[in-house]
Amino acid sequence: MRIGIFFGGQSREREISFAGGRTVYDNLNKDIFEAIPIFVDGLGNFILLHWENIYKGTIRDFHPPVNYIPNSARGFQIYVESLKGLSEEEMSALIKEVGTPITPSEFANTIDFAFLALHGPYGEDGNIQGILEWYGVPYSGSGILPSAIGIDKKIQHQLMQKTGFKRPKTEFLNKKSWDWLKPHMKESVFKQSKEELGFPFVIKSPHQGSSLGVSILKEDDFTAFERAVEKSFFREKIDASWWNNATEDEKQLFIYTLTDLRTGVGMPVIADNEITIYHPDELYDFLEQRLTSAETVSLESIDNEENIILEEYIEGKEFSCIVIKNEKEQLIALPPTEIVKKEQLFDYKSKYLPGMSRKVTPIDLPKEQILEICQKSESLCATLNFGVYARIDGFITSNNEIYLNDPNTTSGMLPSSFFFHQAAEIGLNPSEFLTYIIRTSLQERIKTGKKTLSLKHLLQRLDEQIISLQNEAKQKTKIAVLLGGYSTERHISVESGRNIYEKLSSSTKYEPTPIFLTGKEGQHELYKIPINILLKDNADDIKEKIMAQSTEHEVIKHIKEKANSITEKYAQSSLNKAVAIDYDALAKEFDSVFIALHGRPGEDGAVQLELEKRNVPYNGSNVNSSQLTINKFETNELLKSHGILVAKHSLINKAKWEDDKNKYILKIEEQFDYPMIAKPHDDGCSSAVKKIKNRNELIAFGDMMFREEEKFITKHVNTLHLSSNEPFPQKEQFLIEDLIQKGNALHFLEITGGLLTRLVDNKTAYEIFEPSEALASGEVLSLEEKFLAGEGQNITPSRFAKAPISQERISKKVKEVLLKTAQIAGIEGYARIDAFVKIYDNEEVEVYIIEINSLPGMTPATCIFHQTAINGYKPYDFIDAIMTYGKERVESSKG
């Protein structure tokens, strides 16, 4: 059955939609579905996307293509809407570089079913649903009318109020009316809102998802109120006094934030109601010129809101509940999840960045109250006529009053989103849940009376395939996917492990089982975990759930009984609680192990040693190579001795630091100039990597690294600009390095290069991929920019030169250095090598190696998948090649 996955879109949530569409693409059961990616760009074009683009980290990484992006003197990133003046022929040529254009009239001949992973306007408001119904293509989720209701918060409020659902006090503010008011009258609106709604109160846009355009007004301050109102209208007013006194860095950061669709107005913008500006550099120059004479400039998104909502702030536990239908059309609320936030507002970043919030399932309340939330959520779905599935958000106050708000006809589809997170509680993995959604959606479409006979035939065919899956037990290779750990990178390890598990679980060859590792050095604790524990927020949540498990929660038991017909039909795994397992049992039960651990243990050879003792095939490098590359100091020394360029470096020791800090710092300053780089010498990723610009920052870094307690040292947090959830380990040593800079090179860039090895005549042969160019928004590339979907930007292949011949020659030189580096370090299986590249006159190239990651991140957004795609590997093919090498290595050693 051909499943067209619609993702991307024209809304501000396009990056999350893009990442969600990739999740659907990867998790569709390969035995019964063919996934066809239909990308919707920011201009509304439908594109049959080249599969390799699915694995880019962000839409900006491939669309518009690099050769269409206008130069930016300040390095701003842009979306396709910022390209102006393209002819129809030029736009067609642009689209053909990323995929094949397709029109709605061609949908029915290309796909059998449309899976909608679109968000916000144009995606969950009935627009795409209407197009698909017109052309006779069945689709997932609710129909046209409930979708239109689901996107309009004003209509929702009115309907819910009339049908008896408890609602916060609400007011509506019209933009035109607001603009007509004089300043003192606007202050009167603020005063009246405080009196009517109480304080604090919420200001939000009515047609946006992901908490975009939402503010909680915490201050009794009219200026803050006016700013929040403008934010919800997607407008920004810039004062000349601020702009003209700001530094260039402050101005650039302001433009970067303003033009980000997720946090600001976006592009294009209308300036002072008269000029449309398309490019961020153009906007910067316009403000420079206009604000020399004007006191203010007003900027407004072309996709602005005409009305906004002012709403009473509800103090209480916040929750989200997925509601689904069984085949008898009965609504079933899955276990509601409590959202524990670090900030008052569950905004875009809180929803999608790891560590910014926690999900507690079910919500921590007595059974009766949880079931009341479920009942009200089901009732609201019935009232609004939502179909197939929905997400209902709400609050429960200390007085046990339940307020439902923001009913959504779709949900985010990242691997750990509410959508999959709650389905896992009834025993469905993502692949199984997607099959259920497709089947139930077909049943929902039959009710419309359109194309009924053909839909019934399609449904019958799918049911036969689902039954055949249950009856045909296939012999598959059993893989233990090892994830978690106890390093600062344990959360990224969970993201990687989940991705590997999901890609293998929808394959026809492998049967994966997630294994969570915890404990401490020399004492590893291993647990087989069920899908509901695997999809917890992060490694700490998984560990907590394992350690706390005893009897099954009453509510989850009750909901599983209600959903029994769904679970029996779709779920394959019988594991429903964590089970301890040791390395001996692991070796007996599984054919191979995929180590998705980062840092220690995993990249240090400790796990590899245990597996080699038992002749268990595994991915990645051997014990000796892993022990070397985890230690950046020893790796640098070895590479330097073989003529590879590395930064000047020195190991800083805790005992010497504590013995005479001032004397030690003077010695460091004799060797290194500010700014310098400080980082742990035996961790991977970008954990605690800092650009040190002065002595105070060096003292702060050293004190933090050598602190006795895990708790941060308060006085150093601001000095190092640390966030509360930022990983910062405690170590006995750390590394100081020269900051590699452009100098007199013509071109300077940071790259990350991936590789894969094969056994050819019992010898290791290397395949070096085209490196990616990594663009950092801050001083160093962050963990989020490396691994999280929608964050950062990676250009693959790296832009070494404009001329194709020069690009090829320079790329070849860089890859030769990466190959030599891998050979010196004894890398096997696969790896990621980070480096700086300097390019001079006559194409002279210098490559400075930063670090070698023997178990690189394998999250959905990591750029190693961009690189392998160029060489024709889909992510599953790449993982399969990695596992094949591990198996052949063991067989070769036996032979």
Tab-separated table of N, CA and C in Angstrom, residues 613-750:
chain	number	residue	atom	x	y	z
A	613	LYS	N	34.777	-10.838	25.061
A	613	LYS	CA	34.978	-12.025	25.899
A	613	LYS	C	34.007	-13.132	25.522
A	614	ARG	N	32.834	-12.731	25.025
A	614	ARG	CA	31.755	-13.688	24.736
A	614	ARG	C	31.520	-13.870	23.233
A	615	ASN	N	32.443	-13.316	22.420
A	615	ASN	CA	32.360	-13.446	20.952
A	615	ASN	C	31.044	-12.922	20.378
A	616	VAL	N	30.535	-11.842	20.946
A	616	VAL	CA	29.293	-11.251	20.460
A	616	VAL	C	29.624	-10.148	19.454
A	617	PRO	N	29.105	-10.226	18.236
A	617	PRO	CA	29.360	-9.159	17.261
A	617	PRO	C	28.771	-7.824	17.739
A	618	TYR	N	29.485	-6.730	17.462
A	618	TYR	CA	28.997	-5.402	17.830
A	618	TYR	C	29.458	-4.392	16.792
A	619	ASN	N	28.906	-3.219	16.849
A	619	ASN	CA	29.234	-2.137	15.919
A	619	ASN	C	30.430	-1.339	16.423
A	620	GLY	N	31.100	-0.678	15.470
A	620	GLY	CA	32.130	0.275	15.875
A	620	GLY	C	33.503	-0.329	16.080
A	621	SER	N	34.386	0.502	16.666
A	621	SER	CA	35.797	0.147	16.805
A	621	SER	C	36.042	-0.859	17.919
A	622	ASN	N	37.238	-1.462	17.856
A	622	ASN	CA	37.609	-2.462	18.855
A	622	ASN	C	38.009	-1.790	20.171
A	623	VAL	N	38.392	-2.614	21.138
A	623	VAL	CA	38.697	-2.118	22.486
A	623	VAL	C	39.828	-1.103	22.469
A	624	ASN	N	40.946	-1.441	21.818
A	624	ASN	CA	42.125	-0.560	21.857
A	624	ASN	C	41.849	0.791	21.210
A	625	SER	N	41.214	0.772	20.046
A	625	SER	CA	40.918	2.020	19.341
A	625	SER	C	39.939	2.882	20.143
A	626	SER	N	38.957	2.251	20.771
A	626	SER	CA	37.976	2.983	21.584
A	626	SER	C	38.651	3.620	22.797
A	627	GLN	N	39.537	2.860	23.446
A	627	GLN	CA	40.247	3.402	24.609
A	627	GLN	C	41.116	4.600	24.226
A	628	LEU	N	41.634	4.581	23.022
A	628	LEU	CA	42.460	5.704	22.556
A	628	LEU	C	41.611	6.934	22.263
A	629	THR	N	40.596	6.773	21.433
A	629	THR	CA	39.880	7.946	20.917
A	629	THR	C	39.003	8.631	21.956
A	630	ILE	N	38.641	7.947	23.058
A	630	ILE	CA	37.884	8.620	24.116
A	630	ILE	C	38.769	9.650	24.810
A	631	ASN	N	40.084	9.463	24.730
A	631	ASN	CA	41.032	10.364	25.382
A	631	ASN	C	41.571	11.355	24.352
A	632	LYS	N	41.051	12.567	24.354
A	632	LYS	CA	41.416	13.556	23.335
A	632	LYS	C	42.892	13.935	23.414
A	633	PHE	N	43.451	13.949	24.627
A	633	PHE	CA	44.864	14.314	24.771
A	633	PHE	C	45.754	13.269	24.109
A	634	GLU	N	45.521	11.988	24.418
A	634	GLU	CA	46.350	10.925	23.832
A	634	GLU	C	46.144	10.839	22.322
A	635	THR	N	44.900	11.059	21.879
A	635	THR	CA	44.628	11.052	20.442
A	635	THR	C	45.393	12.163	19.743
A	636	ASN	N	45.361	13.363	20.321
A	636	ASN	CA	46.113	14.491	19.748
A	636	ASN	C	47.599	14.196	19.669
A	637	GLU	N	48.126	13.616	20.737
A	637	GLU	CA	49.567	13.309	20.771
A	637	GLU	C	49.939	12.304	19.681
A	638	LEU	N	49.108	11.263	19.528
A	638	LEU	CA	49.389	10.243	18.515
A	638	LEU	C	49.302	10.836	17.115
A	639	LEU	N	48.236	11.596	16.833
A	639	LEU	CA	48.074	12.176	15.508
A	639	LEU	C	49.218	13.134	15.193
A	640	LYS	N	49.592	13.922	16.165
A	640	LYS	CA	50.692	14.890	15.987
A	640	LYS	C	51.993	14.163	15.635
A	641	SER	N	52.231	13.030	16.280
A	641	SER	CA	53.469	12.274	16.023
A	641	SER	C	53.501	11.686	14.617
A	642	HIS	N	52.332	11.583	13.976
A	642	HIS	CA	52.243	11.064	12.606
A	642	HIS	C	52.057	12.178	11.576
A	643	GLY	N	52.268	13.426	11.999
A	643	GLY	CA	52.220	14.535	11.053
A	643	GLY	C	50.842	15.108	10.781
A	644	ILE	N	49.837	14.691	11.548
A	644	ILE	CA	48.486	15.255	11.401
A	644	ILE	C	48.405	16.557	12.213
A	645	LEU	N	47.825	17.585	11.629
A	645	LEU	CA	47.694	18.861	12.331
A	645	LEU	C	46.627	18.781	13.419
A	646	VAL	N	46.999	19.208	14.634
A	646	VAL	CA	46.041	19.343	15.739
A	646	VAL	C	46.331	20.666	16.441
A	647	ALA	N	45.394	21.142	17.204
A	647	ALA	CA	45.609	22.383	17.956
A	647	ALA	C	46.660	22.151	19.040
A	648	LYS	N	47.446	23.185	19.327
A	648	LYS	CA	48.349	23.111	20.481
A	648	LYS	C	47.500	22.833	21.708
A	649	HIS	N	47.934	21.916	22.580
A	649	HIS	CA	47.069	21.457	23.655
A	649	HIS	C	47.861	21.159	24.918
A	650	SER	N	47.165	21.182	26.036
A	650	SER	CA	47.790	20.879	27.323
A	650	SER	C	46.738	20.326	28.266
A	651	LEU	N	47.147	19.357	29.083
A	651	LEU	CA	46.245	18.727	30.036
A	651	LEU	C	46.339	19.450	31.376
A	652	ILE	N	45.198	19.881	31.905
A	652	ILE	CA	45.162	20.612	33.168
A	652	ILE	C	44.727	19.659	34.274
A	653	ASN	N	45.520	19.635	35.360
A	653	ASN	CA	45.362	18.633	36.412
A	653	ASN	C	44.719	19.229	37.665
A	654	LYS	N	43.778	18.511	38.245
A	654	LYS	CA	43.040	18.994	39.420
A	654	LYS	C	43.963	19.232	40.613
A	655	ALA	N	44.892	18.308	40.869
A	655	ALA	CA	45.778	18.442	42.036
A	655	ALA	C	46.624	19.713	41.939
A	656	LYS	N	47.157	19.986	40.745
A	656	LYS	CA	47.974	21.198	40.558
A	656	LYS	C	47.110	22.452	40.665
A	657	TRP	N	45.903	22.379	40.145
A	657	TRP	CA	44.963	23.509	40.196
A	657	TRP	C	44.655	23.881	41.651
A	658	GLU	N	44.380	22.857	42.452
A	658	GLU	CA	44.021	23.097	43.846
A	658	GLU	C	45.235	23.444	44.700
A	659	ASP	N	46.421	23.002	44.289
A	659	ASP	CA	47.649	23.276	45.044
A	659	ASP	C	48.012	24.763	44.993
A	660	ASP	N	48.027	25.339	43.784
A	660	ASP	CA	48.342	26.769	43.632
A	660	ASP	C	47.701	27.256	42.336
A	661	LYS	N	46.436	27.633	42.445
A	661	LYS	CA	45.651	27.998	41.260
A	661	LYS	C	46.271	29.161	40.492
A	662	ASN	N	46.646	30.220	41.208
A	662	ASN	CA	47.160	31.420	40.532
A	662	ASN	C	48.439	31.133	39.755
A	663	LYS	N	49.335	30.362	40.383
A	663	LYS	CA	50.596	30.008	39.728
A	663	LYS	C	50.326	29.148	38.495
A	664	TYR	N	49.373	28.237	38.635
A	664	TYR	CA	49.032	27.330	37.530
A	664	TYR	C	48.428	28.104	36.361
A	665	ILE	N	47.564	29.061	36.679
A	665	ILE	CA	46.925	29.862	35.635
A	665	ILE	C	47.960	30.704	34.886
A	666	LEU	N	48.913	31.262	35.608
A	666	LEU	CA	49.984	32.031	34.952
A	666	LEU	C	50.765	31.164	33.977
A	667	LYS	N	50.999	29.909	34.382
A	667	LYS	CA	51.706	28.981	33.506
A	667	LYS	C	50.888	28.684	32.243
A	668	ILE	N	49.565	28.527	32.418
A	668	ILE	CA	48.675	28.307	31.261
A	668	ILE	C	48.726	29.507	30.322
A	669	GLU	N	48.681	30.705	30.918
A	669	GLU	CA	48.668	31.937	30.126
A	669	GLU	C	49.990	32.171	29.396
A	670	GLU	N	51.079	31.575	29.896
A	670	GLU	CA	52.361	31.651	29.175
A	670	GLU	C	52.324	30.803	27.906
A	671	GLN	N	51.541	29.732	27.951
A	671	GLN	CA	51.453	28.806	26.811
A	671	GLN	C	50.391	29.194	25.803
A	672	PHE	N	49.263	29.741	26.311
A	672	PHE	CA	48.098	29.974	25.454
A	672	PHE	C	47.615	31.409	25.556
A	673	ASP	N	47.184	31.932	24.401
A	673	ASP	CA	46.562	33.257	24.374
A	673	ASP	C	45.048	33.116	24.490
A	674	TYR	N	44.423	34.159	25.041
A	674	TYR	CA	42.963	34.233	24.996
A	674	TYR	C	42.538	34.762	23.632
A	675	PRO	N	41.430	34.291	23.062
A	675	PRO	CA	40.577	33.201	23.565
A	675	PRO	C	41.205	31.836	23.308
A	676	MET	N	40.872	30.899	24.154
A	676	MET	CA	41.325	29.510	24.035
A	676	MET	C	40.109	28.603	24.192
A	677	ILE	N	40.273	27.324	23.919
A	677	ILE	CA	39.187	26.351	24.076
A	677	ILE	C	39.488	25.473	25.288
A	678	ALA	N	38.466	25.296	26.139
A	678	ALA	CA	38.571	24.381	27.283
A	678	ALA	C	37.484	23.327	27.145
A	679	LYS	N	37.836	22.080	27.428
A	679	LYS	CA	36.845	21.001	27.303
A	679	LYS	C	37.313	19.765	28.070
A	680	PRO	N	36.383	18.868	28.415
A	680	PRO	CA	36.784	17.597	29.036
A	680	PRO	C	37.692	16.834	28.072
A	681	HIS	N	38.655	16.123	28.614
A	681	HIS	CA	39.579	15.412	27.723
A	681	HIS	C	39.097	14.020	27.385
A	682	ASP	N	38.035	13.555	28.079
A	682	ASP	CA	37.607	12.164	27.868
A	682	ASP	C	36.095	12.042	27.744
A	683	ASP	N	35.466	13.018	27.091
A	683	ASP	CA	34.044	12.949	26.752
A	683	ASP	C	33.900	13.266	25.283
A	684	GLY	N	32.789	12.834	24.691
A	684	GLY	CA	32.547	13.156	23.291
A	684	GLY	C	31.627	14.352	23.157
A	685	CYS	N	31.054	14.516	21.976
A	685	CYS	CA	30.079	15.581	21.674
A	685	CYS	C	30.615	16.967	22.004
A	686	SER	N	29.705	17.855	22.377
A	686	SER	CA	30.074	19.223	22.733
A	686	SER	C	29.789	19.474	24.199
A	687	SER	N	29.821	18.435	24.990
A	687	SER	CA	29.528	18.562	26.403
A	687	SER	C	30.601	19.399	27.089
A	688	ALA	N	30.203	20.560	27.629
A	688	ALA	CA	31.085	21.452	28.392
A	688	ALA	C	32.266	21.981	27.579
A	689	VAL	N	32.115	22.109	26.275
A	689	VAL	CA	33.149	22.739	25.451
A	689	VAL	C	32.896	24.243	25.460
A	690	LYS	N	33.898	25.021	25.894
A	690	LYS	CA	33.711	26.460	26.045
A	690	LYS	C	34.872	27.244	25.423
A	691	LYS	N	34.508	28.366	24.832
A	691	LYS	CA	35.491	29.331	24.358
A	691	LYS	C	35.831	30.246	25.531
A	692	ILE	N	37.056	30.196	25.999
A	692	ILE	CA	37.477	30.947	27.188
A	692	ILE	C	38.143	32.249	26.735
A	693	LYS	N	37.551	33.374	27.112
A	693	LYS	CA	37.996	34.668	26.577
A	693	LYS	C	38.841	35.479	27.563
A	694	ASN	N	38.854	35.064	28.835
A	694	ASN	CA	39.634	35.828	29.823
A	694	ASN	C	39.911	34.963	31.051
A	695	ARG	N	40.679	35.533	31.984
A	695	ARG	CA	41.090	34.776	33.165
A	695	ARG	C	39.898	34.377	34.035
A	696	ASN	N	38.923	35.282	34.180
A	696	ASN	CA	37.757	34.952	34.999
A	696	ASN	C	37.027	33.720	34.475
A	697	GLU	N	36.914	33.632	33.137
A	697	GLU	CA	36.243	32.471	32.551
A	697	GLU	C	37.070	31.203	32.743
A	698	LEU	N	38.405	31.329	32.688
A	698	LEU	CA	39.268	30.172	32.907
A	698	LEU	C	39.126	29.671	34.341
A	699	ILE	N	39.115	30.601	35.298
A	699	ILE	CA	38.940	30.222	36.709
A	699	ILE	C	37.588	29.532	36.898
A	700	ALA	N	36.547	30.129	36.305
A	700	ALA	CA	35.207	29.556	36.439
A	700	ALA	C	35.153	28.152	35.853
A	701	PHE	N	35.754	27.962	34.673
A	701	PHE	CA	35.732	26.652	34.021
A	701	PHE	C	36.464	25.624	34.882
A	702	GLY	N	37.656	25.974	35.347
A	702	GLY	CA	38.433	25.040	36.164
A	702	GLY	C	37.741	24.688	37.464
A	703	ASP	N	37.194	25.695	38.145
A	703	ASP	CA	36.480	25.435	39.402
A	703	ASP	C	35.268	24.539	39.173
A	704	MET	N	34.557	24.787	38.057
A	704	MET	CA	33.382	23.969	37.752
A	704	MET	C	33.782	22.532	37.419
A	705	MET	N	34.816	22.374	36.633
A	705	MET	CA	35.248	21.040	36.225
A	705	MET	C	35.765	20.243	37.437
A	706	PHE	N	36.406	20.952	38.385
A	706	PHE	CA	37.018	20.277	39.531
A	706	PHE	C	36.157	20.363	40.803
A	707	ARG	N	34.880	20.777	40.665
A	707	ARG	CA	34.021	20.920	41.844
A	707	ARG	C	33.794	19.566	42.505
A	708	GLU	N	33.548	19.585	43.808
A	708	GLU	CA	33.378	18.344	44.567
A	708	GLU	C	31.947	17.810	44.471
A	709	GLU	N	30.979	18.737	44.379
A	709	GLU	CA	29.578	18.320	44.329
A	709	GLU	C	29.020	18.507	42.922
A	710	GLU	N	28.004	17.708	42.584
A	710	GLU	CA	27.405	17.791	41.253
A	710	GLU	C	26.733	19.147	41.025
A	711	LYS	N	26.215	19.741	42.083
A	711	LYS	CA	25.532	21.033	41.993
A	711	LYS	C	26.474	22.096	41.427
A	712	PHE	N	25.918	22.968	40.552
A	712	PHE	CA	26.714	24.037	39.944
A	712	PHE	C	27.157	25.054	40.992
A	713	ILE	N	28.316	25.657	40.764
A	713	ILE	CA	28.806	26.744	41.627
A	713	ILE	C	28.149	28.033	41.146
A	714	THR	N	27.296	28.599	41.965
A	714	THR	CA	26.413	29.708	41.555
A	714	THR	C	27.175	30.864	40.923
A	715	LYS	N	28.276	31.270	41.520
A	715	LYS	CA	28.989	32.461	41.036
A	715	LYS	C	29.610	32.255	39.654
A	716	HIS	N	29.764	30.992	39.243
A	716	HIS	CA	30.391	30.719	37.942
A	716	HIS	C	29.373	30.494	36.822
A	717	VAL	N	28.107	30.308	37.175
A	717	VAL	CA	27.088	30.011	36.166
A	717	VAL	C	26.966	31.146	35.158
A	718	ASN	N	26.861	32.376	35.657
A	718	ASN	CA	26.734	33.534	34.755
A	718	ASN	C	28.013	33.782	33.972
A	719	THR	N	29.155	33.572	34.621
A	719	THR	CA	30.447	33.793	33.950
A	719	THR	C	30.579	32.926	32.712
A	720	LEU	N	30.117	31.670	32.828
A	720	LEU	CA	30.227	30.718	31.709
A	720	LEU	C	28.954	30.650	30.869
A	721	HIS	N	27.956	31.462	31.223
A	721	HIS	CA	26.673	31.492	30.497
A	721	HIS	C	26.051	30.091	30.440
A	722	LEU	N	25.997	29.429	31.602
A	722	LEU	CA	25.460	28.072	31.662
A	722	LEU	C	23.951	28.108	31.874
A	723	SER	N	23.244	27.237	31.180
A	723	SER	CA	21.823	27.061	31.440
A	723	SER	C	21.667	25.993	32.515
A	724	SER	N	20.515	25.987	33.165
A	724	SER	CA	20.313	25.100	34.315
A	724	SER	C	20.384	23.621	33.947
A	725	ASN	N	20.036	23.292	32.696
A	725	ASN	CA	20.017	21.887	32.290
A	725	ASN	C	21.224	21.502	31.440
A	726	GLU	N	22.217	22.378	31.360
A	726	GLU	CA	23.372	22.112	30.504
A	726	GLU	C	24.283	21.068	31.141
A	727	PRO	N	24.694	20.044	30.398
A	727	PRO	CA	25.599	19.047	30.974
A	727	PRO	C	26.987	19.630	31.222
A	728	PHE	N	27.491	19.473	32.435
A	728	PHE	CA	28.836	19.956	32.772
A	728	PHE	C	29.415	18.974	33.778
A	729	PRO	N	30.278	18.057	33.315
A	729	PRO	CA	30.747	16.961	34.171
A	729	PRO	C	31.766	17.420	35.218
A	730	GLN	N	32.026	16.551	36.167
A	730	GLN	CA	33.106	16.736	37.140
A	730	GLN	C	34.263	15.825	36.724
A	731	LYS	N	35.449	16.387	36.624
A	731	LYS	CA	36.585	15.618	36.126
A	731	LYS	C	37.835	15.856	36.983
A	732	GLU	N	38.814	14.987	36.808
A	732	GLU	CA	40.119	15.153	37.459
A	732	GLU	C	41.089	15.917	36.562
A	733	GLN	N	40.778	15.991	35.273
A	733	GLN	CA	41.606	16.698	34.298
A	733	GLN	C	40.709	17.330	33.241
A	734	PHE	N	41.213	18.371	32.598
A	734	PHE	CA	40.542	18.870	31.403
A	734	PHE	C	41.584	19.368	30.423
A	735	LEU	N	41.141	19.621	29.201
A	735	LEU	CA	42.047	19.954	28.111
A	735	LEU	C	41.928	21.435	27.750
A	736	ILE	N	43.082	22.062	27.560
A	736	ILE	CA	43.146	23.420	27.003
A	736	ILE	C	43.741	23.309	25.600
A	737	GLU	N	43.110	24.011	24.647
A	737	GLU	CA	43.614	24.006	23.278
A	737	GLU	C	43.654	25.414	22.712
A	738	ASP	N	44.570	25.623	21.788
A	738	ASP	CA	44.544	26.862	21.005
A	738	ASP	C	43.230	26.957	20.253
A	739	LEU	N	42.712	28.166	20.143
A	739	LEU	CA	41.542	28.387	19.300
A	739	LEU	C	42.010	28.482	17.851
A	740	ILE	N	41.571	27.533	17.034
A	740	ILE	CA	41.922	27.558	15.615
A	740	ILE	C	41.094	28.637	14.928
A	741	GLN	N	41.739	29.566	14.259
A	741	GLN	CA	41.031	30.673	13.617
A	741	GLN	C	41.465	30.796	12.155
A	742	LYS	N	40.748	31.635	11.443
A	742	LYS	CA	40.949	31.768	10.005
A	742	LYS	C	42.343	32.265	9.652
A	743	GLY	N	42.843	33.219	10.419
A	743	GLY	CA	44.161	33.792	10.091
A	743	GLY	C	44.170	34.395	8.700
A	744	ASN	N	45.197	34.102	7.911
A	744	ASN	CA	45.285	34.666	6.553
A	744	ASN	C	44.781	33.703	5.474
A	745	ALA	N	43.988	32.677	5.910
A	745	ALA	CA	43.392	31.762	4.929
A	745	ALA	C	42.296	32.483	4.155
A	746	LEU	N	42.047	32.025	2.921
A	746	LEU	CA	40.970	32.605	2.120
A	746	LEU	C	39.610	32.113	2.600
A	747	HIS	N	39.590	30.880	3.082
A	747	HIS	CA	38.318	30.257	3.465
A	747	HIS	C	38.570	29.387	4.689
A	748	PHE	N	37.634	29.415	5.635
A	748	PHE	CA	37.802	28.695	6.898
A	748	PHE	C	36.455	28.116	7.299
A	749	LEU	N	36.396	26.829	7.610
A	749	LEU	CA	35.127	26.228	7.992
A	749	LEU	C	35.339	25.044	8.927
A	750	GLU	N	34.292	24.752	9.696
A	750	GLU	CA	34.287	23.583	10.565
A	750	GLU	C	33.538	22.472	9.859
